[in-house]
Amino acid sequence: MAGANNKIQCFTCNKEKITYPCKGCLKEFCLMDFMEHQRILNDELNYIVNEYNEFKQRINGQKQNPQNDLLIQQIDEWESNSIEIIQHKAQECRKIAMGYLPTLFNDIEKKFTDLSEQIKQIRKENEINLNDLRNQLREIIQELNNPSKISVKQDSQSFINEVSIISSKKSKFKKWKQNAITVVGGNGKGQELNQLNYPYGIFLDKKTNIFLVGYENHRIALWKYNLKEGQTIKVGNRIDQLSHPTDVIVDQQNHSIIVADYGNRRVVRWWNQNPHILIENIHCLGLTMDKNGFLYVSDCEKNEVRRWKMGKNNEGIIVAGGNGKGDQLNQLNRPTYIFVDEEQSIYVSDRNNHRVMKWKKDAKEGRIVAGGNHNGKNLNQLSSPQGVIVDDLGQVYVADGVNHRVMRWCAGKEEGEIVVGGNQLNGPSGLSFDDEGNLYVVNCWNHRVEKFEIIL
């Protein structure tokens, strides 16, 4: 115990007593208060010693198991995420690579078949050009034996090498025979089952059955594959149940038919011959449906396109236009036919602006992907565009109504190219492809549907 001093005022009780100094804080305490002060200091010391021991245990633990360190955990998480990204990318590349092989062999088989036909024809005509045959055969053999046309490309710009599948074989633009085959109508304008009266929208199901809108017939007709007459889809006993319909789609999950009943300002669904109004008070011209079952409808009065959740009573969500009539990038002027791709981007035939617009999902404005250079017949122009469809390569096909042609516009190009047209078409409206790539065009003013067979 510290040595006692003569009577001095205690720091704690403030009484003059014999005191004892604390060497730590240099204060004087009476015996009782000195003992209490020492107890408090001992408790604080014990607390510090305990913290020290706990900290020492943490250090020793982390030295023995460094994975518990936060930095190491972050590195482990980065490693796990990177592996998932690599595995996902590798799986995508596997699918693409596997997809190339059937295409490669199909192309080779087609060339081999063409070569066989040439040989047969040469034998018949006794005109032999062996050099040409040798060259063709040599090209086919080289194409089969040369695996370098498909390779793996690595991008080492990033820390983790990015891989992708590339092919030295250039993608070919599809072409179609210019002489069309009339598959629907062709018997003049009229009300008979083998006739049409200003047809507009078209829909092909998986069996290549054709659902067709008869604008002046006030009906929807089903033309089964390779049949010469249509079958009017009965929707009730009243002949005026439809008024100037403009477009039709089939919900192939439940086999219901959805129609833009333009004259009655509504969208109607028929399921098992039972009609049901989906949307009212809308000047609907075009319809489409995405892979998730959302319904898209163009309104030519409000100059907008809305997306609707099927089976829900709601106002729909504006996905294109909706900012009044105009030619700005956030406006439309009488939108007609529409198309939605896998990413829910909307393609709109902006008829009175003579252009096709693409609106990405949740975008506030669109961008021009075809036309947009005023009304005209040059390759960078459109005139009252109608039907629009987009292929897997993002190429836009549009029925150029008043110019009597179908045009293809590729991304980044300032002008399009004529796919089919000339004397074959007169006021084309609806467009569709079948599973083989054949092109179907509704020849509105000639009251028939034309099929253009694919050749590439």
mmCIF file of C-alpha atoms in Angstrom, residues 143-417:
data_model
loop_
_atom_site.group_PDB
_atom_site.id
_atom_site.type_symbol
_atom_site.label_atom_id
_atom_site.label_comp_id
_atom_site.label_asym_id
_atom_site.label_seq_id
_atom_site.Cartn_x
_atom_site.Cartn_y
_atom_site.Cartn_z
ATOM 1 C CA GLU A 143 -15.899 -27.150 -97.068
ATOM 2 C CA LEU A 144 -16.469 -30.546 -95.447
ATOM 3 C CA ASN A 145 -12.800 -31.087 -94.554
ATOM 4 C CA ASN A 146 -11.980 -27.548 -93.478
ATOM 5 C CA PRO A 147 -12.888 -27.037 -89.802
ATOM 6 C CA SER A 148 -11.327 -23.564 -89.742
ATOM 7 C CA LYS A 149 -14.567 -21.990 -90.870
ATOM 8 C CA ILE A 150 -15.767 -22.355 -87.297
ATOM 9 C CA SER A 151 -13.369 -21.383 -84.529
ATOM 10 C CA VAL A 152 -13.177 -20.073 -80.993
ATOM 11 C CA LYS A 153 -12.178 -16.454 -80.579
ATOM 12 C CA GLN A 154 -10.680 -15.291 -77.264
ATOM 13 C CA ASP A 155 -10.766 -11.688 -76.140
ATOM 14 C CA SER A 156 -7.872 -11.048 -73.764
ATOM 15 C CA GLN A 157 -8.706 -7.370 -73.225
ATOM 16 C CA SER A 158 -10.384 -8.160 -69.884
ATOM 17 C CA PHE A 159 -8.787 -9.852 -66.863
ATOM 18 C CA ILE A 160 -10.944 -12.920 -67.476
ATOM 19 C CA ASN A 161 -10.594 -13.915 -71.127
ATOM 20 C CA GLU A 162 -13.927 -13.511 -72.935
ATOM 21 C CA VAL A 163 -14.710 -16.300 -75.388
ATOM 22 C CA SER A 164 -17.192 -16.294 -78.230
ATOM 23 C CA ILE A 165 -17.948 -18.393 -81.293
ATOM 24 C CA ILE A 166 -17.049 -16.872 -84.636
ATOM 25 C CA SER A 167 -17.395 -18.260 -88.139
ATOM 26 C CA SER A 168 -15.470 -17.253 -91.210
ATOM 27 C CA LYS A 169 -18.500 -18.244 -93.239
ATOM 28 C CA LYS A 170 -20.465 -15.047 -93.888
ATOM 29 C CA SER A 171 -24.162 -15.099 -93.147
ATOM 30 C CA LYS A 172 -26.138 -15.039 -96.365
ATOM 31 C CA PHE A 173 -29.055 -12.732 -96.936
ATOM 32 C CA LYS A 174 -32.147 -14.714 -97.729
ATOM 33 C CA LYS A 175 -33.659 -14.441 -101.188
ATOM 34 C CA TRP A 176 -37.026 -15.403 -102.547
ATOM 35 C CA LYS A 177 -38.356 -16.351 -105.949
ATOM 36 C CA GLN A 178 -39.860 -13.306 -107.592
ATOM 37 C CA ASN A 179 -42.776 -15.193 -109.148
ATOM 38 C CA ALA A 180 -45.368 -15.527 -106.406
ATOM 39 C CA ILE A 181 -47.818 -18.362 -105.808
ATOM 40 C CA THR A 182 -51.347 -17.275 -104.926
ATOM 41 C CA VAL A 183 -52.325 -19.323 -101.862
ATOM 42 C CA VAL A 184 -55.505 -17.478 -100.817
ATOM 43 C CA GLY A 185 -58.081 -15.790 -103.020
ATOM 44 C CA GLY A 186 -57.214 -14.912 -106.568
ATOM 45 C CA ASN A 187 -60.852 -15.174 -107.641
ATOM 46 C CA GLY A 188 -61.633 -11.482 -107.646
ATOM 47 C CA LYS A 189 -63.205 -9.316 -104.981
ATOM 48 C CA GLY A 190 -66.258 -10.824 -103.341
ATOM 49 C CA GLN A 191 -68.064 -12.506 -100.458
ATOM 50 C CA GLU A 192 -67.703 -16.164 -101.523
ATOM 51 C CA LEU A 193 -65.542 -18.557 -99.537
ATOM 52 C CA ASN A 194 -62.891 -18.563 -102.273
ATOM 53 C CA GLN A 195 -62.819 -14.758 -102.457
ATOM 54 C CA LEU A 196 -61.466 -11.845 -100.433
ATOM 55 C CA ASN A 197 -62.482 -8.211 -100.102
ATOM 56 C CA TYR A 198 -59.570 -5.992 -99.080
ATOM 57 C CA PRO A 199 -57.708 -8.378 -96.766
ATOM 58 C CA TYR A 200 -55.388 -6.833 -94.190
ATOM 59 C CA GLY A 201 -53.830 -8.758 -91.288
ATOM 60 C CA ILE A 202 -52.528 -12.320 -91.516
ATOM 61 C CA PHE A 203 -51.425 -14.969 -89.009
ATOM 62 C CA LEU A 204 -49.808 -18.358 -89.744
ATOM 63 C CA ASP A 205 -50.024 -21.075 -87.121
ATOM 64 C CA LYS A 206 -47.545 -23.938 -86.675
ATOM 65 C CA LYS A 207 -49.380 -26.029 -89.271
ATOM 66 C CA THR A 208 -49.184 -23.205 -91.846
ATOM 67 C CA ASN A 209 -52.920 -22.634 -91.618
ATOM 68 C CA ILE A 210 -53.722 -19.052 -92.542
ATOM 69 C CA PHE A 211 -55.952 -16.825 -90.431
ATOM 70 C CA LEU A 212 -56.936 -13.830 -92.516
ATOM 71 C CA VAL A 213 -58.796 -10.580 -91.886
ATOM 72 C CA GLY A 214 -61.442 -9.553 -94.414
ATOM 73 C CA TYR A 215 -61.777 -5.801 -93.916
ATOM 74 C CA GLU A 216 -64.790 -5.287 -96.179
ATOM 75 C CA ASN A 217 -66.100 -8.816 -95.578
ATOM 76 C CA HIS A 218 -66.343 -8.029 -91.839
ATOM 77 C CA ARG A 219 -65.045 -11.503 -91.050
ATOM 78 C CA ILE A 220 -62.085 -13.666 -90.121
ATOM 79 C CA ALA A 221 -61.434 -16.621 -92.413
ATOM 80 C CA LEU A 222 -59.372 -19.745 -91.800
ATOM 81 C CA TRP A 223 -57.637 -21.143 -94.879
ATOM 82 C CA LYS A 224 -56.263 -24.555 -94.047
ATOM 83 C CA TYR A 225 -52.999 -25.587 -95.645
ATOM 84 C CA ASN A 226 -53.314 -26.234 -99.406
ATOM 85 C CA LEU A 227 -57.110 -25.775 -99.501
ATOM 86 C CA LYS A 228 -58.685 -23.586 -102.163
ATOM 87 C CA GLU A 229 -61.515 -22.237 -100.036
ATOM 88 C CA GLY A 230 -61.602 -20.534 -96.681
ATOM 89 C CA GLN A 231 -63.756 -21.312 -93.707
ATOM 90 C CA THR A 232 -65.512 -18.355 -92.093
ATOM 91 C CA ILE A 233 -64.983 -18.472 -88.368
ATOM 92 C CA LYS A 234 -68.466 -18.211 -86.866
ATOM 93 C CA VAL A 235 -68.611 -15.828 -83.946
ATOM 94 C CA GLY A 236 -72.342 -15.565 -83.465
ATOM 95 C CA ASN A 237 -75.619 -15.269 -85.319
ATOM 96 C CA ARG A 238 -75.409 -11.538 -85.995
ATOM 97 C CA ILE A 239 -73.791 -10.665 -89.298
ATOM 98 C CA ASP A 240 -72.605 -7.292 -87.932
ATOM 99 C CA GLN A 241 -70.643 -8.700 -84.998
ATOM 100 C CA LEU A 242 -67.409 -7.560 -86.668
ATOM 101 C CA SER A 243 -66.974 -4.198 -88.338
ATOM 102 C CA HIS A 244 -63.933 -3.624 -90.549
ATOM 103 C CA PRO A 245 -61.440 -5.848 -88.678
ATOM 104 C CA THR A 246 -57.791 -5.046 -89.370
ATOM 105 C CA ASP A 247 -55.600 -7.658 -87.660
ATOM 106 C CA VAL A 248 -55.743 -11.129 -86.128
ATOM 107 C CA ILE A 249 -53.466 -13.274 -83.962
ATOM 108 C CA VAL A 250 -53.864 -16.724 -82.428
ATOM 109 C CA ASP A 251 -52.936 -17.436 -78.835
ATOM 110 C CA GLN A 252 -51.582 -20.910 -79.514
ATOM 111 C CA GLN A 253 -51.456 -21.832 -75.825
ATOM 112 C CA ASN A 254 -55.244 -21.879 -75.504
ATOM 113 C CA HIS A 255 -56.136 -21.817 -79.237
ATOM 114 C CA SER A 256 -58.129 -18.607 -78.903
ATOM 115 C CA ILE A 257 -58.394 -16.028 -81.685
ATOM 116 C CA ILE A 258 -57.849 -12.331 -80.954
ATOM 117 C CA VAL A 259 -59.073 -9.701 -83.439
ATOM 118 C CA ALA A 260 -58.638 -5.961 -83.800
ATOM 119 C CA ASP A 261 -62.312 -5.078 -84.395
ATOM 120 C CA TYR A 262 -61.492 -1.613 -85.706
ATOM 121 C CA GLY A 263 -64.992 -0.493 -86.715
ATOM 122 C CA ASN A 264 -66.420 -1.384 -83.315
ATOM 123 C CA ARG A 265 -63.437 0.187 -81.480
ATOM 124 C CA ARG A 266 -62.577 -2.913 -79.489
ATOM 125 C CA VAL A 267 -60.353 -5.984 -79.229
ATOM 126 C CA VAL A 268 -62.260 -9.263 -79.131
ATOM 127 C CA ARG A 269 -61.160 -12.766 -78.189
ATOM 128 C CA TRP A 270 -62.994 -15.911 -79.370
ATOM 129 C CA TRP A 271 -62.461 -19.165 -77.529
ATOM 130 C CA ASN A 272 -64.583 -22.192 -78.436
ATOM 131 C CA GLN A 273 -66.768 -19.903 -80.580
ATOM 132 C CA ASN A 274 -67.557 -17.743 -77.526
ATOM 133 C CA PRO A 275 -66.758 -14.035 -77.970
ATOM 134 C CA HIS A 276 -65.361 -11.941 -75.176
ATOM 135 C CA ILE A 277 -64.409 -8.259 -75.316
ATOM 136 C CA LEU A 278 -60.860 -7.733 -74.030
ATOM 137 C CA ILE A 279 -60.458 -3.990 -74.626
ATOM 138 C CA GLU A 280 -63.057 -1.335 -75.401
ATOM 139 C CA ASN A 281 -62.969 2.237 -76.714
ATOM 140 C CA ILE A 282 -59.771 1.820 -78.704
ATOM 141 C CA HIS A 283 -59.041 2.584 -82.360
ATOM 142 C CA CYS A 284 -57.049 -0.611 -82.728
ATOM 143 C CA LEU A 285 -55.213 -1.393 -85.959
ATOM 144 C CA GLY A 286 -52.385 -3.788 -85.083
ATOM 145 C CA LEU A 287 -51.984 -6.696 -82.656
ATOM 146 C CA THR A 288 -49.147 -8.878 -81.472
ATOM 147 C CA MET A 289 -48.236 -11.021 -78.460
ATOM 148 C CA ASP A 290 -44.871 -11.659 -76.828
ATOM 149 C CA LYS A 291 -43.434 -14.909 -75.464
ATOM 150 C CA ASN A 292 -44.734 -14.084 -71.973
ATOM 151 C CA GLY A 293 -48.332 -13.780 -73.132
ATOM 152 C CA PHE A 294 -48.564 -9.971 -73.000
ATOM 153 C CA LEU A 295 -50.857 -8.453 -75.640
ATOM 154 C CA TYR A 296 -49.730 -5.370 -77.605
ATOM 155 C CA VAL A 297 -52.256 -3.113 -79.373
ATOM 156 C CA SER A 298 -51.704 -0.033 -81.551
ATOM 157 C CA ASP A 299 -54.169 2.847 -81.181
ATOM 158 C CA CYS A 300 -54.210 5.026 -84.299
ATOM 159 C CA GLU A 301 -56.281 7.773 -82.622
ATOM 160 C CA LYS A 302 -54.123 8.210 -79.519
ATOM 161 C CA ASN A 303 -50.985 7.479 -81.546
ATOM 162 C CA GLU A 304 -49.625 4.962 -79.084
ATOM 163 C CA VAL A 305 -48.993 1.274 -78.461
ATOM 164 C CA ARG A 306 -50.014 -0.305 -75.161
ATOM 165 C CA ARG A 307 -49.082 -3.590 -73.518
ATOM 166 C CA TRP A 308 -51.863 -5.461 -71.738
ATOM 167 C CA LYS A 309 -51.726 -8.264 -69.204
ATOM 168 C CA MET A 310 -54.173 -10.898 -70.408
ATOM 169 C CA GLY A 311 -57.033 -11.573 -68.030
ATOM 170 C CA LYS A 312 -56.483 -8.375 -66.044
ATOM 171 C CA ASN A 313 -58.823 -5.384 -66.028
ATOM 172 C CA ASN A 314 -56.404 -2.532 -66.480
ATOM 173 C CA GLU A 315 -55.593 0.388 -68.736
ATOM 174 C CA GLY A 316 -52.491 -1.189 -70.193
ATOM 175 C CA ILE A 317 -49.003 0.319 -70.189
ATOM 176 C CA ILE A 318 -47.794 2.656 -72.939
ATOM 177 C CA VAL A 319 -44.739 1.101 -74.593
ATOM 178 C CA ALA A 320 -44.462 3.355 -77.671
ATOM 179 C CA GLY A 321 -45.733 6.850 -78.466
ATOM 180 C CA GLY A 322 -48.322 8.386 -76.178
ATOM 181 C CA ASN A 323 -46.984 11.926 -76.594
ATOM 182 C CA GLY A 324 -49.502 13.168 -79.128
ATOM 183 C CA LYS A 325 -49.407 13.089 -82.916
ATOM 184 C CA GLY A 326 -46.077 14.123 -84.401
ATOM 185 C CA ASP A 327 -42.806 13.098 -85.997
ATOM 186 C CA GLN A 328 -40.462 13.419 -83.006
ATOM 187 C CA LEU A 329 -38.684 10.322 -81.721
ATOM 188 C CA ASN A 330 -41.127 10.054 -78.804
ATOM 189 C CA GLN A 331 -44.191 10.426 -81.056
ATOM 190 C CA LEU A 332 -46.165 8.459 -83.642
ATOM 191 C CA ASN A 333 -48.595 9.412 -86.386
ATOM 192 C CA ARG A 334 -51.185 6.706 -87.068
ATOM 193 C CA PRO A 335 -49.358 3.552 -85.953
ATOM 194 C CA THR A 336 -50.572 0.426 -87.753
ATOM 195 C CA TYR A 337 -48.897 -2.985 -87.563
ATOM 196 C CA ILE A 338 -46.536 -3.931 -84.737
ATOM 197 C CA PHE A 339 -43.955 -6.617 -83.933
ATOM 198 C CA VAL A 340 -42.284 -7.566 -80.630
ATOM 199 C CA ASP A 341 -38.943 -9.392 -80.430
ATOM 200 C CA GLU A 342 -37.466 -11.698 -77.772
ATOM 201 C CA GLU A 343 -36.226 -8.734 -75.717
ATOM 202 C CA GLN A 344 -39.697 -7.090 -75.736
ATOM 203 C CA SER A 345 -38.571 -4.332 -78.091
ATOM 204 C CA ILE A 346 -41.501 -2.972 -80.108
ATOM 205 C CA TYR A 347 -41.338 -2.318 -83.860
ATOM 206 C CA VAL A 348 -44.098 0.015 -85.090
ATOM 207 C CA SER A 349 -45.157 0.887 -88.627
ATOM 208 C CA ASP A 350 -45.538 4.641 -88.209
ATOM 209 C CA ARG A 351 -47.730 5.038 -91.273
ATOM 210 C CA ASN A 352 -48.174 8.804 -91.689
ATOM 211 C CA ASN A 353 -44.544 9.450 -90.787
ATOM 212 C CA HIS A 354 -43.528 6.900 -93.459
ATOM 213 C CA ARG A 355 -41.126 5.083 -91.156
ATOM 214 C CA VAL A 356 -40.699 2.099 -88.855
ATOM 215 C CA MET A 357 -39.748 2.823 -85.240
ATOM 216 C CA LYS A 358 -38.076 0.567 -82.688
ATOM 217 C CA TRP A 359 -38.832 1.155 -79.014
ATOM 218 C CA LYS A 360 -36.719 -0.833 -76.587
ATOM 219 C CA LYS A 361 -38.382 -2.073 -73.413
ATOM 220 C CA ASP A 362 -39.067 0.832 -70.998
ATOM 221 C CA ALA A 363 -37.576 3.371 -73.447
ATOM 222 C CA LYS A 364 -38.888 6.948 -73.409
ATOM 223 C CA GLU A 365 -38.399 7.360 -77.145
ATOM 224 C CA GLY A 366 -37.823 5.196 -80.200
ATOM 225 C CA ARG A 367 -35.341 5.215 -83.037
ATOM 226 C CA ILE A 368 -35.895 4.979 -86.771
ATOM 227 C CA VAL A 369 -34.997 1.572 -88.234
ATOM 228 C CA ALA A 370 -36.597 1.987 -91.695
ATOM 229 C CA GLY A 371 -37.612 4.995 -93.771
ATOM 230 C CA GLY A 372 -37.893 8.319 -91.987
ATOM 231 C CA ASN A 373 -36.878 10.387 -95.018
ATOM 232 C CA HIS A 374 -40.354 11.645 -95.908
ATOM 233 C CA ASN A 375 -42.787 10.011 -98.302
ATOM 234 C CA GLY A 376 -41.104 8.621 -101.407
ATOM 235 C CA LYS A 377 -40.022 5.629 -103.443
ATOM 236 C CA ASN A 378 -36.236 5.856 -103.111
ATOM 237 C CA LEU A 379 -34.413 3.061 -101.280
ATOM 238 C CA ASN A 380 -34.106 5.237 -98.164
ATOM 239 C CA GLN A 381 -37.840 6.018 -98.150
ATOM 240 C CA LEU A 382 -41.201 4.395 -97.451
ATOM 241 C CA SER A 383 -44.731 5.322 -98.403
ATOM 242 C CA SER A 384 -47.481 4.427 -95.907
ATOM 243 C CA PRO A 385 -45.796 1.328 -94.429
ATOM 244 C CA GLN A 386 -48.027 -1.510 -93.220
ATOM 245 C CA GLY A 387 -47.000 -4.980 -91.995
ATOM 246 C CA VAL A 388 -43.662 -5.342 -90.212
ATOM 247 C CA ILE A 389 -41.726 -8.417 -89.075
ATOM 248 C CA VAL A 390 -38.148 -8.887 -87.821
ATOM 249 C CA ASP A 391 -35.977 -11.971 -88.361
ATOM 250 C CA ASP A 392 -33.434 -13.595 -86.025
ATOM 251 C CA LEU A 393 -30.651 -11.356 -87.352
ATOM 252 C CA GLY A 394 -32.575 -8.188 -86.476
ATOM 253 C CA GLN A 395 -33.368 -7.407 -90.116
ATOM 254 C CA VAL A 396 -36.617 -5.471 -90.518
ATOM 255 C CA TYR A 397 -39.081 -6.467 -93.246
ATOM 256 C CA VAL A 398 -41.818 -3.969 -94.036
ATOM 257 C CA ALA A 399 -44.738 -3.909 -96.475
ATOM 258 C CA ASP A 400 -44.184 -0.623 -98.326
ATOM 259 C CA GLY A 401 -47.874 -0.142 -99.124
ATOM 260 C CA VAL A 402 -48.121 2.623 -101.708
ATOM 261 C CA ASN A 403 -44.813 1.640 -103.328
ATOM 262 C CA HIS A 404 -46.162 -1.934 -103.843
ATOM 263 C CA ARG A 405 -43.070 -3.678 -102.514
ATOM 264 C CA VAL A 406 -41.613 -5.467 -99.489
ATOM 265 C CA MET A 407 -38.336 -4.032 -98.238
ATOM 266 C CA ARG A 408 -35.605 -5.301 -95.937
ATOM 267 C CA TRP A 409 -33.656 -2.896 -93.727
ATOM 268 C CA CYS A 410 -30.467 -4.062 -92.011
ATOM 269 C CA ALA A 411 -29.114 -2.496 -88.817
ATOM 270 C CA GLY A 412 -26.826 0.454 -89.459
ATOM 271 C CA LYS A 413 -27.804 0.831 -93.117
ATOM 272 C CA GLU A 414 -29.120 4.169 -94.371
ATOM 273 C CA GLU A 415 -31.300 2.559 -97.013
ATOM 274 C CA GLY A 416 -33.195 -0.659 -97.536
ATOM 275 C CA GLU A 417 -33.383 -3.170 -100.349
#
